[in-house]
Each structure stands twice: as C-alpha cells, then as structure tokens.
Short mmCIF file of N, CA, C and O in Angstrom, two decimals:
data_model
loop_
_atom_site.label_atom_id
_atom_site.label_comp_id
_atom_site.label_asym_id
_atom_site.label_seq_id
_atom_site.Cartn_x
_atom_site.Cartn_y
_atom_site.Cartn_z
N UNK L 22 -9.43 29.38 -0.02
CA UNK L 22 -8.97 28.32 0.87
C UNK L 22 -9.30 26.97 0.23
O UNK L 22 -10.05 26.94 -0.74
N UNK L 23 -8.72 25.75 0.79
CA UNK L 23 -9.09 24.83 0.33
C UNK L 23 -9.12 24.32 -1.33
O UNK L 23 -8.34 24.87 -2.12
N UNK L 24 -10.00 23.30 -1.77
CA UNK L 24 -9.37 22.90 -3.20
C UNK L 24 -9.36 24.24 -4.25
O UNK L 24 -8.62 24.34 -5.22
N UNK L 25 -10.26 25.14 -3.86
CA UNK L 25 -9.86 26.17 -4.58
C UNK L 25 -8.48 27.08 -4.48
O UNK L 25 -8.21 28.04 -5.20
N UNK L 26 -7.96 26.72 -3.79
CA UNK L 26 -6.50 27.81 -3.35
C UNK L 26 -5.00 26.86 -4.28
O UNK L 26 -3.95 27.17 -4.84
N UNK L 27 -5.91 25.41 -3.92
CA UNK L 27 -4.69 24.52 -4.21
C UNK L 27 -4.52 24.55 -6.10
O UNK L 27 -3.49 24.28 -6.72
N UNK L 28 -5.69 24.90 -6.63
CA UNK L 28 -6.08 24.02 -8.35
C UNK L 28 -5.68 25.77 -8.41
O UNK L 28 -5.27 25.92 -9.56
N UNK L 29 -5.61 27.05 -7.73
CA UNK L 29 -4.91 28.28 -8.16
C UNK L 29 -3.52 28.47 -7.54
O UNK L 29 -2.78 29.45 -7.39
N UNK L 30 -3.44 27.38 -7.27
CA UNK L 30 -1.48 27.53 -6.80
C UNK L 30 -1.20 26.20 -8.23
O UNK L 30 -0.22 26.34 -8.96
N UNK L 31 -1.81 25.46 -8.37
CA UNK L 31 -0.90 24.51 -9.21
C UNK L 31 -0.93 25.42 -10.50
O UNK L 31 0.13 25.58 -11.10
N UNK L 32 -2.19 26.09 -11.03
CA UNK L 32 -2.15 26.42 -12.31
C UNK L 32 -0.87 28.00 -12.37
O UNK L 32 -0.25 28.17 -13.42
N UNK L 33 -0.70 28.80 -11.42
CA UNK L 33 0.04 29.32 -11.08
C UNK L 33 1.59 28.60 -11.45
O UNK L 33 2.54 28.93 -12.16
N UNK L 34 1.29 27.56 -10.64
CA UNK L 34 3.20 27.09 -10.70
C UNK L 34 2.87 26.65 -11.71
O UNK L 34 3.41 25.58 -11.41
N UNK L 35 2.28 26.35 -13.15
CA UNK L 35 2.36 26.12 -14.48
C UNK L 35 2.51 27.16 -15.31
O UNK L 35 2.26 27.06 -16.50
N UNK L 36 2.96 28.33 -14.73
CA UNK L 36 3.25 29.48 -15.69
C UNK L 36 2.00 29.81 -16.18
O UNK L 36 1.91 30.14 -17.36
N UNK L 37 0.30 29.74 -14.91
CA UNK L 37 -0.72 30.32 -15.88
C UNK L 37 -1.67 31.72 -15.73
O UNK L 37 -2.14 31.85 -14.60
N UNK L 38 -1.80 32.14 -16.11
CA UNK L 38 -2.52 33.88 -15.49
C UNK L 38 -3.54 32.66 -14.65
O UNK L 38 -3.94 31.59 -15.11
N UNK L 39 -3.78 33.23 -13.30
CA UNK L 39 -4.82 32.98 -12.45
C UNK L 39 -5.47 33.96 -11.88
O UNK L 39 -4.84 34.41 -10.93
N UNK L 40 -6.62 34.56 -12.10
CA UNK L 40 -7.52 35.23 -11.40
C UNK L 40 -8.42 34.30 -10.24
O UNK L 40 -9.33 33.50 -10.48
N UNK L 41 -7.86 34.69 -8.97
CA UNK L 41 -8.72 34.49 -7.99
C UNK L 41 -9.89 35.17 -7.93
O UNK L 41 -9.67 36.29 -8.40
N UNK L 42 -10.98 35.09 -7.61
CA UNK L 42 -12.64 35.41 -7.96
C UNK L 42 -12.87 35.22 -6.38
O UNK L 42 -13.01 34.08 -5.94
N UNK L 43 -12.91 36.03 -5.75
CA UNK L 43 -12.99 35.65 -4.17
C UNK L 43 -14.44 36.79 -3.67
O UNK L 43 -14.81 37.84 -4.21
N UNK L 44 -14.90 36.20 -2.67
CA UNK L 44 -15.73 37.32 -1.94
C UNK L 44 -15.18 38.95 -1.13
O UNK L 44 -15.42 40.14 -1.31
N UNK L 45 -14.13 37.95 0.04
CA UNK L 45 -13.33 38.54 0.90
C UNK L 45 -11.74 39.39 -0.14
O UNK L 45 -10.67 38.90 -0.50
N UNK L 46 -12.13 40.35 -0.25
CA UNK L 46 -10.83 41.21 -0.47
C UNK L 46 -9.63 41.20 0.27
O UNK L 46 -8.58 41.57 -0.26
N UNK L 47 -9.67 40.81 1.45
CA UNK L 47 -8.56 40.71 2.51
C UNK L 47 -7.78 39.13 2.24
O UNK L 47 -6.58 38.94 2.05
N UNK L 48 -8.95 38.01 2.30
CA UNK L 48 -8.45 37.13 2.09
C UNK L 48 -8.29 36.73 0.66
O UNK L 48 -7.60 35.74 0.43
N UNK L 49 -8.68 37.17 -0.02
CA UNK L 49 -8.39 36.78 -1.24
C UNK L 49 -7.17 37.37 -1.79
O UNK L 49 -6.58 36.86 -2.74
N UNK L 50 -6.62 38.87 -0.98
CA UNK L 50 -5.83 39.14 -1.52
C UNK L 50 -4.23 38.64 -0.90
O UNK L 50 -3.21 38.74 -1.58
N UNK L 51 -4.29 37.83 1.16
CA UNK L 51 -3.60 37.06 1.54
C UNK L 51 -3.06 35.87 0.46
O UNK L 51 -1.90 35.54 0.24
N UNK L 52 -4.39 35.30 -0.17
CA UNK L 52 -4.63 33.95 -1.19
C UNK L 52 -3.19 34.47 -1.87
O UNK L 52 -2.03 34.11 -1.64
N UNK L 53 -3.78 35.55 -2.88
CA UNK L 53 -2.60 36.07 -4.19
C UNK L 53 -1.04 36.25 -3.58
O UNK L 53 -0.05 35.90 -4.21
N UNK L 54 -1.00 36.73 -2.54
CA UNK L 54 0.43 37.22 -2.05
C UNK L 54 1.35 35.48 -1.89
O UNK L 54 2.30 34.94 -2.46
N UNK L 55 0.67 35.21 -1.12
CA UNK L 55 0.74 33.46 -0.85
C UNK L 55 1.27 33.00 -1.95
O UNK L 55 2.37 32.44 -1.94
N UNK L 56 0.57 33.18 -3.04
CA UNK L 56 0.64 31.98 -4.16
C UNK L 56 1.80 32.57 -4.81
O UNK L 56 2.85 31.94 -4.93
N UNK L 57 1.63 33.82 -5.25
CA UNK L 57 2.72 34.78 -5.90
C UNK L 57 4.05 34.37 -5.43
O UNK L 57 4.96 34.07 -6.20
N UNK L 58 4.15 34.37 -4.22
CA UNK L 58 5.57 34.00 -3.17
C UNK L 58 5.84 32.39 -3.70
O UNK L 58 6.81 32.12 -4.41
N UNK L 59 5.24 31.75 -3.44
CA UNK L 59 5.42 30.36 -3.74
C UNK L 59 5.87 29.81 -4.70
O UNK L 59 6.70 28.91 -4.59
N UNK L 60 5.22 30.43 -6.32
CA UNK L 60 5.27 29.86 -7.52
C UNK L 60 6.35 31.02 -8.24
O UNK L 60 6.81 30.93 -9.37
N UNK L 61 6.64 32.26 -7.11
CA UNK L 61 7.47 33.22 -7.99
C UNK L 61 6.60 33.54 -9.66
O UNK L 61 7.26 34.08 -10.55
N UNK L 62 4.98 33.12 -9.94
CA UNK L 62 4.40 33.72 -10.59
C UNK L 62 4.05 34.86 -10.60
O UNK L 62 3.08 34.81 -9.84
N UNK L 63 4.18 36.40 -11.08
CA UNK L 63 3.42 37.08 -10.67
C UNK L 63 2.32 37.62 -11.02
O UNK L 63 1.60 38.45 -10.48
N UNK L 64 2.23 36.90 -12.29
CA UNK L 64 0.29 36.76 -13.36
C UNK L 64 -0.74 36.30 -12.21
O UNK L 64 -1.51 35.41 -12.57
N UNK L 65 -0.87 36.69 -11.06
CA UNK L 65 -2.23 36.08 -10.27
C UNK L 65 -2.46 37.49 -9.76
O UNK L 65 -1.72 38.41 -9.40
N UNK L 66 -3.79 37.30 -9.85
CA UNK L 66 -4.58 38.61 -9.50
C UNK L 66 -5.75 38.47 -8.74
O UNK L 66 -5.95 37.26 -8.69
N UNK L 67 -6.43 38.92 -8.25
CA UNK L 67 -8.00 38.68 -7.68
C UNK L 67 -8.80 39.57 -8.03
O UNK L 67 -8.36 40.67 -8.36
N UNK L 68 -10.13 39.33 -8.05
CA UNK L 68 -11.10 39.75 -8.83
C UNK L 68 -12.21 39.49 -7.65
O UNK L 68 -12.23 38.34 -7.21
N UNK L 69 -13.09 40.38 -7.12
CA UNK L 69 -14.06 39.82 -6.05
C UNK L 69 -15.55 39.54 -7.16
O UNK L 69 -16.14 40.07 -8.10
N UNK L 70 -15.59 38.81 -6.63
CA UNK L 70 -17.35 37.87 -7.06
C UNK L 70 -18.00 37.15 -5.60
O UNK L 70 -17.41 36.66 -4.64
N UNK L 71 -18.75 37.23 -5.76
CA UNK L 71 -19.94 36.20 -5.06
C UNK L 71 -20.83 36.11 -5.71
O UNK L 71 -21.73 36.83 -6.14
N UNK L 72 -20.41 34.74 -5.76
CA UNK L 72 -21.83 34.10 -6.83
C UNK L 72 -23.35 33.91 -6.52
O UNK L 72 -24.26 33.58 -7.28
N UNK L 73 -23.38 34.37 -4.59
CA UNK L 73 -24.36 34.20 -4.70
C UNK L 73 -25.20 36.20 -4.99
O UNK L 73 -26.31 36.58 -4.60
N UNK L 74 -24.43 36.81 -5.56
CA UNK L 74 -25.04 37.41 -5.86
C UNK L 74 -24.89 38.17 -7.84
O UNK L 74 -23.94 38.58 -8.51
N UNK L 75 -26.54 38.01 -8.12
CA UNK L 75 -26.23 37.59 -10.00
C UNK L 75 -25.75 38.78 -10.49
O UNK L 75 -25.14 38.69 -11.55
N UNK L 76 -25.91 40.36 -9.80
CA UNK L 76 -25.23 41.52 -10.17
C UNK L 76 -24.19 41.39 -10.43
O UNK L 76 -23.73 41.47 -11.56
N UNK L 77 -23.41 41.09 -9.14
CA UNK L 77 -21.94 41.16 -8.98
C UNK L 77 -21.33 39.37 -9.67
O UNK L 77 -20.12 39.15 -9.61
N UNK L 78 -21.97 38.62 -10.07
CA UNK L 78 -21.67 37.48 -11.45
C UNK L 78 -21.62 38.35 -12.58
O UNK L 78 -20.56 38.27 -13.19
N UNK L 79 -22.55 39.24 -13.11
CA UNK L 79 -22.35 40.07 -14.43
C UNK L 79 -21.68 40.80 -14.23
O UNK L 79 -21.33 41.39 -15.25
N UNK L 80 -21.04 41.29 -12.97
CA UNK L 80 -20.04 42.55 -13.53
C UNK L 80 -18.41 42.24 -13.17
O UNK L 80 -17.56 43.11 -13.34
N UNK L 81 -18.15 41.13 -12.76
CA UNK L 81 -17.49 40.03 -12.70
C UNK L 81 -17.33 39.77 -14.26
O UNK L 81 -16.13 39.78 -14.52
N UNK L 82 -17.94 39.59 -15.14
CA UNK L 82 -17.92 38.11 -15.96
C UNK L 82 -17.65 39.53 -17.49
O UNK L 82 -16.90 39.41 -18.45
N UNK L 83 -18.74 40.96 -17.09
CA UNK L 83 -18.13 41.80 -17.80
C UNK L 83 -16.53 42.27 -17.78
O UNK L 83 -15.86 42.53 -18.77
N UNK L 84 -16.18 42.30 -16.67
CA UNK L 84 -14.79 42.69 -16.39
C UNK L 84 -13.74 41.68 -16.97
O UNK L 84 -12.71 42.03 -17.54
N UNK L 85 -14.04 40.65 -16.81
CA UNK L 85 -13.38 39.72 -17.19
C UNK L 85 -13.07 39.59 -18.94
O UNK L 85 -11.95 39.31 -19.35
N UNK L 86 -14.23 39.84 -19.86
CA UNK L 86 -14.63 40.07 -21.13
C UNK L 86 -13.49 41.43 -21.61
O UNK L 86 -12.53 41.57 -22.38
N UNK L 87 -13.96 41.95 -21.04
CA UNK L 87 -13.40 43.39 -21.55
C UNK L 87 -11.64 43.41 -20.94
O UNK L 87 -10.97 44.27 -21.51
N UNK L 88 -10.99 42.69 -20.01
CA UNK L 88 -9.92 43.21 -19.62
C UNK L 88 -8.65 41.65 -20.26
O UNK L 88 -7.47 41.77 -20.57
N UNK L 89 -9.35 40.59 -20.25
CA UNK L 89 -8.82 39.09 -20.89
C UNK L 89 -8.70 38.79 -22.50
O UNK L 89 -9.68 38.82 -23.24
N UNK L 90 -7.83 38.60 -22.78
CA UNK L 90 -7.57 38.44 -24.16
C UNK L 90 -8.19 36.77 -24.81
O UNK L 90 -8.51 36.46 -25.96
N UNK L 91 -8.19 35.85 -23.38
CA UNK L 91 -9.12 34.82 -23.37
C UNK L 91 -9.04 34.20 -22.26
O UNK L 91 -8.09 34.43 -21.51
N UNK L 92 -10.06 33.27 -21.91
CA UNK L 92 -9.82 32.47 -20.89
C UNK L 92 -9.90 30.82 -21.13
O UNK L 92 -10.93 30.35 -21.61
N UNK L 93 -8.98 30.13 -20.85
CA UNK L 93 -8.99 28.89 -21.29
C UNK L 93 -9.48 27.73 -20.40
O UNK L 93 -9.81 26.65 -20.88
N UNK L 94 -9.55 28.09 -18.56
CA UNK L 94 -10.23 27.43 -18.33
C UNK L 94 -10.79 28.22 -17.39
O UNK L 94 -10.48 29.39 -17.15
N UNK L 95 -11.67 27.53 -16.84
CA UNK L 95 -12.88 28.53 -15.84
C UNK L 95 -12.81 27.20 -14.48
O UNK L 95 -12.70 26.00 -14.75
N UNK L 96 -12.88 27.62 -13.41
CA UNK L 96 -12.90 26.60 -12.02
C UNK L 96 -13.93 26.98 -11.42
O UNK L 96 -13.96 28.05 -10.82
N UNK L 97 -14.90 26.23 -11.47
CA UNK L 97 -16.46 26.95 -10.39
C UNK L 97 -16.24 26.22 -9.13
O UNK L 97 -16.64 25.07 -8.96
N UNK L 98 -15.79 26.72 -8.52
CA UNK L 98 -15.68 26.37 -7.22
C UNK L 98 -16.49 26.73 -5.90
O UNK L 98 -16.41 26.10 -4.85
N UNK L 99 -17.25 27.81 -6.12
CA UNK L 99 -17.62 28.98 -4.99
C UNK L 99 -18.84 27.71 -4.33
O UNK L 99 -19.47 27.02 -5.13
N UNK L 100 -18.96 27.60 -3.17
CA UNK L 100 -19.90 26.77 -2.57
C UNK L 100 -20.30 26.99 -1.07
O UNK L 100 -19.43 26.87 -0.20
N UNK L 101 -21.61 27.30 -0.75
CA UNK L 101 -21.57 27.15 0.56
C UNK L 101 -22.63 25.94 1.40
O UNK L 101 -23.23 25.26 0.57
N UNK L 102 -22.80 25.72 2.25
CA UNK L 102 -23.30 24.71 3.25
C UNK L 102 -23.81 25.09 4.62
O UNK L 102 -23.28 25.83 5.45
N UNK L 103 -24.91 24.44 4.68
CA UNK L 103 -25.67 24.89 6.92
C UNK L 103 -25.90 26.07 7.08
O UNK L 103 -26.39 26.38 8.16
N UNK L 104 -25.69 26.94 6.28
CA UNK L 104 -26.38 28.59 5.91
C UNK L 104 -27.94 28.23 6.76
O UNK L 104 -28.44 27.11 6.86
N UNK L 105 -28.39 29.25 7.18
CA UNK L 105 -30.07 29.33 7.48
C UNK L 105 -30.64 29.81 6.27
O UNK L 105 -30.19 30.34 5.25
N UNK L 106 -31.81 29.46 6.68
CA UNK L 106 -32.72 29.74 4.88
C UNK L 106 -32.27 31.24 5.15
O UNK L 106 -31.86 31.52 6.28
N UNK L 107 -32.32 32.28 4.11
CA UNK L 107 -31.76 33.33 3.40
C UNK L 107 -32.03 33.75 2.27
O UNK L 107 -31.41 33.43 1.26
N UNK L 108 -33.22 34.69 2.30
CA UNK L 108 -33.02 35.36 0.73
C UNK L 108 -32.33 36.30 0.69
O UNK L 108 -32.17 37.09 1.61
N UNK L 109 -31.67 36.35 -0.73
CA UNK L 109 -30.56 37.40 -1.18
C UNK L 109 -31.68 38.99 -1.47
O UNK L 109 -32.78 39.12 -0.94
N UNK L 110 -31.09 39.99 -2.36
CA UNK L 110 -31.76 41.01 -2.47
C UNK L 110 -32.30 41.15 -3.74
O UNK L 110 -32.83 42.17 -4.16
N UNK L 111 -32.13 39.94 -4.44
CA UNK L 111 -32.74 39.85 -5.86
C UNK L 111 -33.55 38.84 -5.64
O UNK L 111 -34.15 38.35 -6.60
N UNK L 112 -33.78 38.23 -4.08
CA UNK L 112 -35.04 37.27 -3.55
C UNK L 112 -34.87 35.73 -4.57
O UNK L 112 -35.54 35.04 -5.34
N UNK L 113 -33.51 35.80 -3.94
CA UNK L 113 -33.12 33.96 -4.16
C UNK L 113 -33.04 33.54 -2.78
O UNK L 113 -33.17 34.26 -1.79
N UNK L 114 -32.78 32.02 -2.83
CA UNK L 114 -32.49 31.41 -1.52
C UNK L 114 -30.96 31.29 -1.53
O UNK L 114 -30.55 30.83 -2.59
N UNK L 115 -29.88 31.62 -0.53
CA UNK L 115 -28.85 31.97 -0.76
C UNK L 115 -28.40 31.15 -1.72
O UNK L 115 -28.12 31.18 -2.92
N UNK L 116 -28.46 30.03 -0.37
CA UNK L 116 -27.66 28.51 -1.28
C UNK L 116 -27.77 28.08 -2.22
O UNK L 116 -26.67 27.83 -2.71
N UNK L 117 -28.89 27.73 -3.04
CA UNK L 117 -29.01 27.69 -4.32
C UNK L 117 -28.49 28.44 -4.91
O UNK L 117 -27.76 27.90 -5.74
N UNK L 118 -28.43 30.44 -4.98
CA UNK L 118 -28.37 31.21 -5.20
C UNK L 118 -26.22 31.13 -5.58
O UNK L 118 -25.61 31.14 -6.65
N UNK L 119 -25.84 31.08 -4.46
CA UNK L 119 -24.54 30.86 -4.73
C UNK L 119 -23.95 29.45 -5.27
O UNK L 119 -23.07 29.53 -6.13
N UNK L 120 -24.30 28.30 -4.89
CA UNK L 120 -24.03 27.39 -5.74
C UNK L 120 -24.20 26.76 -6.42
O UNK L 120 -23.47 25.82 -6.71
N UNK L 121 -25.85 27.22 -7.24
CA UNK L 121 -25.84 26.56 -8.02
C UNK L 121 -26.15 27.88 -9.83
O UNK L 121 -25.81 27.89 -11.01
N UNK L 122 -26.86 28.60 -9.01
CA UNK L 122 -27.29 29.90 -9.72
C UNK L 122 -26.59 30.99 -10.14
O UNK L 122 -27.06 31.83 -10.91
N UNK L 123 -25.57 31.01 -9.72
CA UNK L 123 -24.11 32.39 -10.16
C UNK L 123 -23.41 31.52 -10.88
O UNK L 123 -23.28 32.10 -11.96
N UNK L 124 -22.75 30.23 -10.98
CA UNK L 124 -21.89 29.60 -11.14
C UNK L 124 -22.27 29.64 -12.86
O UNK L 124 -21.57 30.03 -13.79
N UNK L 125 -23.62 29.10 -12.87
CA UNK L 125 -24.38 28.72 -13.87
C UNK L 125 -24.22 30.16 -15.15
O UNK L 125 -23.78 30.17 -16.30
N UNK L 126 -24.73 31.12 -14.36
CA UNK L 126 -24.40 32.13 -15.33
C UNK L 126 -23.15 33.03 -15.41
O UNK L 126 -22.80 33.99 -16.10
N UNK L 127 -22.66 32.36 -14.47
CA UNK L 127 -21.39 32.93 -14.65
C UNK L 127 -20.32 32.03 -16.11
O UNK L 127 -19.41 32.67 -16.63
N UNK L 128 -20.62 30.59 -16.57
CA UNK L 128 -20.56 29.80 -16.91
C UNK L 128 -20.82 30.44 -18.18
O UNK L 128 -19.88 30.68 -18.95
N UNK L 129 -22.16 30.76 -18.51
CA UNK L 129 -22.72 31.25 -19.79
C UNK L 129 -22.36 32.54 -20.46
O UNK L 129 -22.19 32.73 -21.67
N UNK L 130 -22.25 33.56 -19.28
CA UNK L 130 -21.44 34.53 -19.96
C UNK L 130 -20.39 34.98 -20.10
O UNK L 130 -20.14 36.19 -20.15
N UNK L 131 -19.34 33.77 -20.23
CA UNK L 131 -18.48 33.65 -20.08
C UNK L 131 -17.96 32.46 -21.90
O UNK L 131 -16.87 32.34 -22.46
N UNK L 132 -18.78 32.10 -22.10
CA UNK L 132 -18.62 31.19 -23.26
C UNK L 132 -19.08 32.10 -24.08
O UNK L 132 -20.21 32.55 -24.25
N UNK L 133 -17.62 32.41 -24.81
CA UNK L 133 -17.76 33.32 -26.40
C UNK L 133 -18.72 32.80 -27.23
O UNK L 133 -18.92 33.31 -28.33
#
C-alpha cells in the first residue's frame, strides 16, 4: 500500500521485473494482480519478507540470489509505527527490528 505500491506500479509501467516483498500473502498478492492489470506488465511477482523478522530477511535475500540474474535497484520501504514495545523471537524490539534492522541486512546481503 501506499508509496510502496506506487514506486512498484511506476517501475512496473517502465517495463521493469518488480518483486513485491510483502508480509501479507493475500495482500500482497491483491498488490501484484492490481499492478499486473494496470501496467499490462506481467514480470511482477511477490515474494513474502518481514523485515522485522532476520530469518525470514535471509531466506528472502537467499531466494532472491539464487532465482535473479541481478537486481538493479532495491526499495526499503517496510516500516512500522505506535506498535507497543514487542520483542520478536530472536529478542529484538519489533520496531527497530523491522525498520531499521532487516532493511539493513537485507541491504548487505544483497550487495554482490
């Protein structure tokens, strides 16, 4: 949703492979149908991640490695806000955890 839906519909209507990286499978996969229809692209795909969790950033960022011939740009977008304190199960605090801490290594293993 939001600036993330819009910067994967424009790169879309530029003729560009877009992998959506979403939490929600349902909505992320509404996102792809949406955009697909719109731009008559049909290179958009979704890929679930949550960044705030660093497992599912590495197996995300492996999948991505092994199935992409390259990636030219990367959009860190994932962010959340007014959450209650929250540790994750690898005993982060969410929020940090998702926006500032997945992004980060998602970032790194991701640069050949």
């Amino acid at each position: 949703t939001g600036i993330g839906k819009c910067v994967a519909m424009d790169l879309a209507r530029r003729n560009a492979r877009t992998i959506l990286a979403c939490r929600s499978r349902e909505r992320g996969q509404a996102a792809v149908e949406e955009i697909r229809a719109a731009t008559g692209n049909p290179a958009v795909v979704l890929r679930l991640l949550d960044t705030g969790s660093l497992a599912s950033v590495r197996a995300f960022a492996r999948a991505v490695l092994r199935e992409e011939p390259r990636l030219d740009v990367l959009v860190n977008n994932a962010g959340v806000s007014g959450l209650p304190f929250t540790i994750t199960s690898e005993h982060l605090e969410q929020t940090f955890a998702t926006n500032y801490l997945g992004p980060f290594l998602l970032t790194n293993l991701l640069l050949g």
